[in-house]
mmCIF file of C-alpha atoms in Angstrom:
data_model
loop_
_atom_site.group_PDB
_atom_site.id
_atom_site.type_symbol
_atom_site.label_atom_id
_atom_site.label_comp_id
_atom_site.label_asym_id
_atom_site.label_seq_id
_atom_site.Cartn_x
_atom_site.Cartn_y
_atom_site.Cartn_z
ATOM 1 C CA MET A 21 0.000 0.000 0.000
ATOM 2 C CA ASN A 22 2.913 2.315 0.677
ATOM 3 C CA ASP A 23 3.918 2.021 -2.978
ATOM 4 C CA LEU A 24 0.849 4.036 -3.968
ATOM 5 C CA THR A 25 1.222 7.731 -4.602
ATOM 6 C CA LEU A 26 -1.045 10.015 -2.603
ATOM 7 C CA GLU A 27 -3.097 10.584 -5.744
ATOM 8 C CA GLU A 28 -3.470 6.839 -6.348
ATOM 9 C CA PHE A 29 -4.412 6.343 -2.707
ATOM 10 C CA ALA A 30 -7.064 9.061 -2.977
ATOM 11 C CA ASP A 31 -8.424 7.428 -6.142
ATOM 12 C CA LEU A 32 -8.628 4.064 -4.365
ATOM 13 C CA LEU A 33 -10.551 5.563 -1.447
ATOM 14 C CA GLU A 34 -12.921 7.279 -3.857
ATOM 15 C CA LEU A 35 -13.682 3.917 -5.465
ATOM 16 C CA VAL A 36 -14.325 2.458 -2.004
ATOM 17 C CA ARG A 37 -16.648 5.355 -1.242
ATOM 18 C CA GLN A 38 -18.582 4.593 -4.415
ATOM 19 C CA GLY A 39 -19.003 0.960 -3.368
ATOM 20 C CA ASP A 40 -16.413 -0.648 -5.648
ATOM 21 C CA ASP A 41 -15.847 -4.216 -4.390
ATOM 22 C CA ASP A 42 -12.446 -4.588 -6.062
ATOM 23 C CA ALA A 43 -11.128 -1.463 -4.333
ATOM 24 C CA THR A 44 -12.490 -2.700 -1.012
ATOM 25 C CA ALA A 45 -10.779 -6.056 -1.616
ATOM 26 C CA VAL A 46 -7.434 -4.286 -2.072
ATOM 27 C CA LEU A 47 -7.740 -2.777 1.406
ATOM 28 C CA TRP A 48 -9.006 -6.064 2.845
ATOM 29 C CA GLU A 49 -6.010 -8.009 1.553
ATOM 30 C CA ARG A 50 -3.599 -5.398 2.875
ATOM 31 C CA TYR A 51 -5.081 -4.688 6.293
ATOM 32 C CA PHE A 52 -7.322 -7.488 7.573
ATOM 33 C CA GLN A 53 -4.659 -9.871 8.890
ATOM 34 C CA PRO A 54 -2.664 -7.043 10.536
ATOM 35 C CA LEU A 55 -5.912 -5.998 12.239
ATOM 36 C CA VAL A 56 -6.435 -9.562 13.476
ATOM 37 C CA ARG A 57 -2.934 -9.575 14.963
ATOM 38 C CA LEU A 58 -3.488 -6.140 16.496
ATOM 39 C CA ALA A 59 -6.747 -7.227 18.115
ATOM 40 C CA GLY A 60 -5.006 -10.313 19.488
ATOM 41 C CA THR A 61 -2.370 -8.204 21.221
ATOM 42 C CA ARG A 62 -5.046 -6.034 22.859
ATOM 43 C CA LEU A 63 -7.208 -8.866 24.223
ATOM 44 C CA PRO A 64 -6.354 -10.281 27.664
ATOM 45 C CA LYS A 65 -5.941 -14.052 27.438
ATOM 46 C CA ASN A 66 -8.532 -14.677 30.145
ATOM 47 C CA LEU A 67 -11.192 -12.814 28.124
ATOM 48 C CA ARG A 68 -10.276 -14.203 24.718
ATOM 49 C CA ARG A 69 -12.285 -16.888 22.969
ATOM 50 C CA SER A 70 -11.463 -18.645 19.721
ATOM 51 C CA GLY A 71 -12.253 -16.346 16.810
ATOM 52 C CA ASP A 72 -12.585 -13.158 18.866
ATOM 53 C CA GLU A 73 -9.649 -11.502 17.095
ATOM 54 C CA GLU A 74 -11.165 -12.189 13.675
ATOM 55 C CA ASP A 75 -14.606 -10.946 14.751
ATOM 56 C CA ILE A 76 -13.144 -7.725 16.125
ATOM 57 C CA ALA A 77 -10.987 -7.127 13.044
ATOM 58 C CA LEU A 78 -13.956 -7.790 10.766
ATOM 59 C CA SER A 79 -16.138 -5.374 12.721
ATOM 60 C CA ALA A 80 -13.437 -2.679 12.657
ATOM 61 C CA PHE A 81 -12.905 -3.109 8.914
ATOM 62 C CA HIS A 82 -16.646 -2.946 8.226
ATOM 63 C CA SER A 83 -16.931 0.216 10.327
ATOM 64 C CA PHE A 84 -14.064 1.744 8.366
ATOM 65 C CA ILE A 85 -15.631 0.927 4.985
ATOM 66 C CA ALA A 86 -19.028 2.210 6.163
ATOM 67 C CA GLY A 87 -17.364 5.387 7.414
ATOM 68 C CA VAL A 88 -15.601 5.973 4.097
ATOM 69 C CA ARG A 89 -18.870 5.559 2.214
ATOM 70 C CA ARG A 90 -20.561 8.010 4.571
ATOM 71 C CA GLU A 91 -17.609 10.438 4.260
ATOM 72 C CA LYS A 92 -16.862 10.255 7.987
ATOM 73 C CA PHE A 93 -13.086 10.518 7.514
ATOM 74 C CA PRO A 94 -12.387 13.686 5.489
ATOM 75 C CA ASP A 95 -8.817 13.974 6.836
ATOM 76 C CA LEU A 96 -7.749 10.563 5.521
ATOM 77 C CA SER A 97 -4.820 11.431 3.275
ATOM 78 C CA GLY A 98 -2.431 8.476 3.024
ATOM 79 C CA PRO A 99 -1.527 4.913 4.106
ATOM 80 C CA ASP A 100 0.109 6.008 7.374
ATOM 81 C CA ASN A 101 -2.935 8.078 8.210
ATOM 82 C CA LEU A 102 -5.175 5.128 7.324
ATOM 83 C CA TRP A 103 -3.326 2.672 9.551
ATOM 84 C CA GLY A 104 -3.611 5.046 12.503
ATOM 85 C CA LEU A 105 -7.359 5.262 11.930
ATOM 86 C CA LEU A 106 -7.671 1.479 11.738
ATOM 87 C CA ILE A 107 -5.747 1.145 15.001
ATOM 88 C CA THR A 108 -8.205 3.548 16.640
ATOM 89 C CA LEU A 109 -11.253 1.708 15.290
ATOM 90 C CA THR A 110 -9.866 -1.673 16.324
ATOM 91 C CA SER A 111 -9.025 -0.404 19.808
ATOM 92 C CA ARG A 112 -12.608 0.817 20.203
ATOM 93 C CA LYS A 113 -13.919 -2.567 19.118
ATOM 94 C CA VAL A 114 -11.637 -4.318 21.602
ATOM 95 C CA ASN A 115 -12.831 -2.020 24.390
ATOM 96 C CA ALA A 116 -16.467 -2.648 23.444
ATOM 97 C CA HIS A 117 -15.799 -6.392 23.443
ATOM 98 C CA LEU A 118 -14.219 -6.221 26.894
ATOM 99 C CA ARG A 119 -17.146 -4.173 28.216
ATOM 100 C CA ARG A 120 -19.571 -6.797 26.922
ATOM 101 C CA GLN A 121 -17.543 -9.592 28.484
ATOM 102 C CA THR A 122 -17.463 -7.751 31.819
ATOM 103 C CA ARG A 123 -21.209 -7.078 31.715
ATOM 104 C CA GLN A 124 -21.961 -10.712 30.980
ATOM 105 C CA LYS A 125 -19.906 -11.825 33.975
ATOM 106 C CA ARG A 126 -21.415 -9.153 36.220
ATOM 107 C CA GLY A 127 -25.067 -9.189 35.191
ATOM 108 C CA GLY A 128 -25.886 -12.144 33.004
ATOM 109 C CA GLY A 129 -25.233 -10.255 29.789
ATOM 110 C CA GLN A 130 -28.055 -7.749 30.087
ATOM 111 C CA VAL A 131 -27.404 -4.570 28.146
ATOM 112 C CA ARG A 132 -29.434 -1.453 28.723
ATOM 113 C CA GLY A 133 -31.093 0.038 25.677
ATOM 114 C CA GLU A 134 -32.363 3.378 24.493
ATOM 115 C CA SER A 135 -34.715 3.648 27.501
ATOM 116 C CA VAL A 136 -31.799 5.095 29.465
ATOM 117 C CA PHE A 137 -31.943 8.145 27.173
ATOM 118 C CA LEU A 138 -35.633 8.911 27.714
ATOM 119 C CA ASP A 139 -36.382 12.415 28.919
ATOM 120 C CA ALA A 140 -38.769 13.241 31.760
ATOM 121 C CA SER A 141 -41.805 12.899 29.468
ATOM 122 C CA GLY A 142 -40.683 9.459 28.351
ATOM 123 C CA ASP A 143 -40.136 10.617 24.764
ATOM 124 C CA SER A 144 -36.907 9.608 23.082
ATOM 125 C CA GLY A 145 -37.844 11.005 19.694
ATOM 126 C CA ARG A 146 -37.641 7.418 18.353
ATOM 127 C CA ALA A 147 -33.900 7.786 17.965
ATOM 128 C CA GLY A 148 -30.950 5.656 18.866
ATOM 129 C CA LEU A 149 -31.087 2.268 20.540
ATOM 130 C CA GLU A 150 -34.774 1.936 21.406
ATOM 131 C CA GLN A 151 -35.198 -0.987 19.015
ATOM 132 C CA PHE A 152 -32.654 -2.947 21.047
ATOM 133 C CA ALA A 153 -34.009 -2.168 24.524
ATOM 134 C CA GLY A 154 -34.249 -5.211 26.724
ATOM 135 C CA ARG A 155 -32.919 -7.636 24.105
ATOM 136 C CA GLY A 156 -29.461 -7.885 25.636
ATOM 137 C CA GLU A 157 -26.557 -9.923 24.385
ATOM 138 C CA SER A 158 -26.999 -13.195 26.238
ATOM 139 C CA ASP A 159 -25.356 -16.415 25.139
ATOM 140 C CA ASN A 160 -28.701 -17.423 23.577
ATOM 141 C CA THR A 161 -28.496 -14.596 21.046
ATOM 142 C CA PRO A 162 -27.338 -15.867 17.622
ATOM 143 C CA PRO A 163 -23.794 -14.681 16.764
ATOM 144 C CA ASP A 164 -24.941 -12.982 13.560
ATOM 145 C CA LEU A 165 -27.547 -10.984 15.501
ATOM 146 C CA ARG A 166 -24.973 -10.011 18.140
ATOM 147 C CA LEU A 167 -22.699 -8.749 15.372
ATOM 148 C CA GLU A 168 -25.581 -6.858 13.755
ATOM 149 C CA LEU A 169 -26.511 -5.193 17.053
ATOM 150 C CA ALA A 170 -22.886 -4.317 17.780
ATOM 151 C CA GLU A 171 -22.503 -2.764 14.329
ATOM 152 C CA ALA A 172 -25.715 -0.757 14.778
ATOM 153 C CA CYS A 173 -24.499 0.535 18.148
ATOM 154 C CA GLU A 174 -21.154 1.439 16.624
ATOM 155 C CA ARG A 175 -22.854 3.398 13.828
ATOM 156 C CA LEU A 176 -24.871 5.341 16.397
ATOM 157 C CA LEU A 177 -21.733 6.162 18.385
ATOM 158 C CA ASP A 178 -19.966 7.216 15.180
ATOM 159 C CA ASP A 179 -22.771 9.731 14.567
ATOM 160 C CA LEU A 180 -21.796 11.608 17.735
ATOM 161 C CA PRO A 181 -19.460 14.531 17.009
ATOM 162 C CA ASP A 182 -16.932 14.185 19.846
ATOM 163 C CA GLU A 183 -15.321 11.628 22.121
ATOM 164 C CA GLN A 184 -16.964 12.863 25.341
ATOM 165 C CA LEU A 185 -20.431 12.383 23.862
ATOM 166 C CA ARG A 186 -19.508 8.842 22.885
ATOM 167 C CA GLU A 187 -18.135 8.196 26.378
ATOM 168 C CA ILE A 188 -21.320 9.491 28.010
ATOM 169 C CA ALA A 189 -23.497 7.423 25.674
ATOM 170 C CA VAL A 190 -21.555 4.241 26.445
ATOM 171 C CA MET A 191 -21.633 4.896 30.199
ATOM 172 C CA ARG A 192 -25.386 5.517 30.076
ATOM 173 C CA MET A 193 -25.946 2.268 28.183
ATOM 174 C CA ASP A 194 -23.750 0.518 30.737
ATOM 175 C CA GLY A 195 -26.210 1.598 33.431
ATOM 176 C CA PHE A 196 -24.454 4.587 35.011
ATOM 177 C CA LEU A 197 -26.716 7.251 36.524
ATOM 178 C CA VAL A 198 -26.356 10.907 35.561
ATOM 179 C CA ASP A 199 -24.789 11.695 38.948
ATOM 180 C CA GLU A 200 -22.265 8.891 38.511
ATOM 181 C CA ILE A 201 -21.319 10.056 35.019
ATOM 182 C CA ALA A 202 -20.865 13.616 36.277
ATOM 183 C CA THR A 203 -18.569 12.422 39.064
ATOM 184 C CA LYS A 204 -16.468 10.243 36.778
ATOM 185 C CA LEU A 205 -16.047 13.015 34.200
ATOM 186 C CA GLY A 206 -15.593 15.794 36.747
ATOM 187 C CA VAL A 207 -18.444 17.899 35.362
ATOM 188 C CA SER A 208 -21.782 19.086 36.697
ATOM 189 C CA LYS A 209 -24.943 17.013 36.572
ATOM 190 C CA ARG A 210 -26.522 19.708 34.407
ATOM 191 C CA ALA A 211 -23.640 19.447 31.936
ATOM 192 C CA VAL A 212 -24.236 15.714 31.586
ATOM 193 C CA GLU A 213 -27.971 16.287 31.091
ATOM 194 C CA ARG A 214 -27.229 18.795 28.320
ATOM 195 C CA ARG A 215 -24.911 16.302 26.650
ATOM 196 C CA LEU A 216 -27.590 13.599 26.843
ATOM 197 C CA GLN A 217 -30.028 16.000 25.208
ATOM 198 C CA LEU A 218 -27.508 16.571 22.425
ATOM 199 C CA ILE A 219 -27.121 12.805 21.991
ATOM 200 C CA ARG A 220 -30.899 12.427 21.639
ATOM 201 C CA LYS A 221 -31.026 15.318 19.174
ATOM 202 C CA THR A 222 -28.160 13.926 17.094
ATOM 203 C CA TRP A 223 -29.682 10.464 16.893
ATOM 204 C CA THR A 224 -33.143 11.854 16.119
ATOM 205 C CA GLU A 225 -31.754 13.891 13.223
ATOM 206 C CA ALA A 226 -29.757 10.901 11.964
ATOM 207 C CA ALA A 227 -32.858 8.688 12.071
ATOM 208 C CA GLU A 228 -34.941 11.291 10.241
ATOM 209 C CA SER A 229 -32.225 11.762 7.621
ATOM 210 C CA GLU A 230 -32.005 8.017 7.037
ATOM 211 C CA ALA A 231 -35.793 7.782 6.766
ATOM 212 C CA ASP A 232 -35.816 10.558 4.151
ATOM 213 C CA GLN A 233 -33.325 8.597 2.045
ATOM 214 C CA THR A 234 -35.402 5.416 2.016
#
């Protein structure tokens, strides 16, 4: 990949953005196995099951391709830049995997859904994770459905414009109360409430935009 000029690299990404399978295959052949090895180095042995590295690498690669097609990475300018982005995406996937493993050990695998984002009136604006509320990620959930739910959650988090919003969203889904989030982040309760409102607004607008395109 490093033998490509910056112009050739930009052309390849443009083909990926347009949905070209051959261009996507070029990136797959270059980066998938390194991502598998990277995921393996980030997973503690006691929380690693057979195939976890491949699942995480696959999820990270899919998120990257989806992000390119949605023009989420405007600053992507070259192979070095791309590898750094893939490291970030894979690290997020590893962290999400570890959170799920910890939740399953602590609470039987129950994952809180969009209900944690409801405002005082109970109205979430039909945005975000409401379709997953109460379904959880127990061992009885088919692997393909778990992957689909994880990808949907990742897309929702990617819609949020900054890292603190993503952190608050994840903590809320993990069951943290507003007061607990405020304490952990060192901000006021009101600040957290405003950020939760922004999360709801962002997801509502994303859902409406997607509905308009269908």
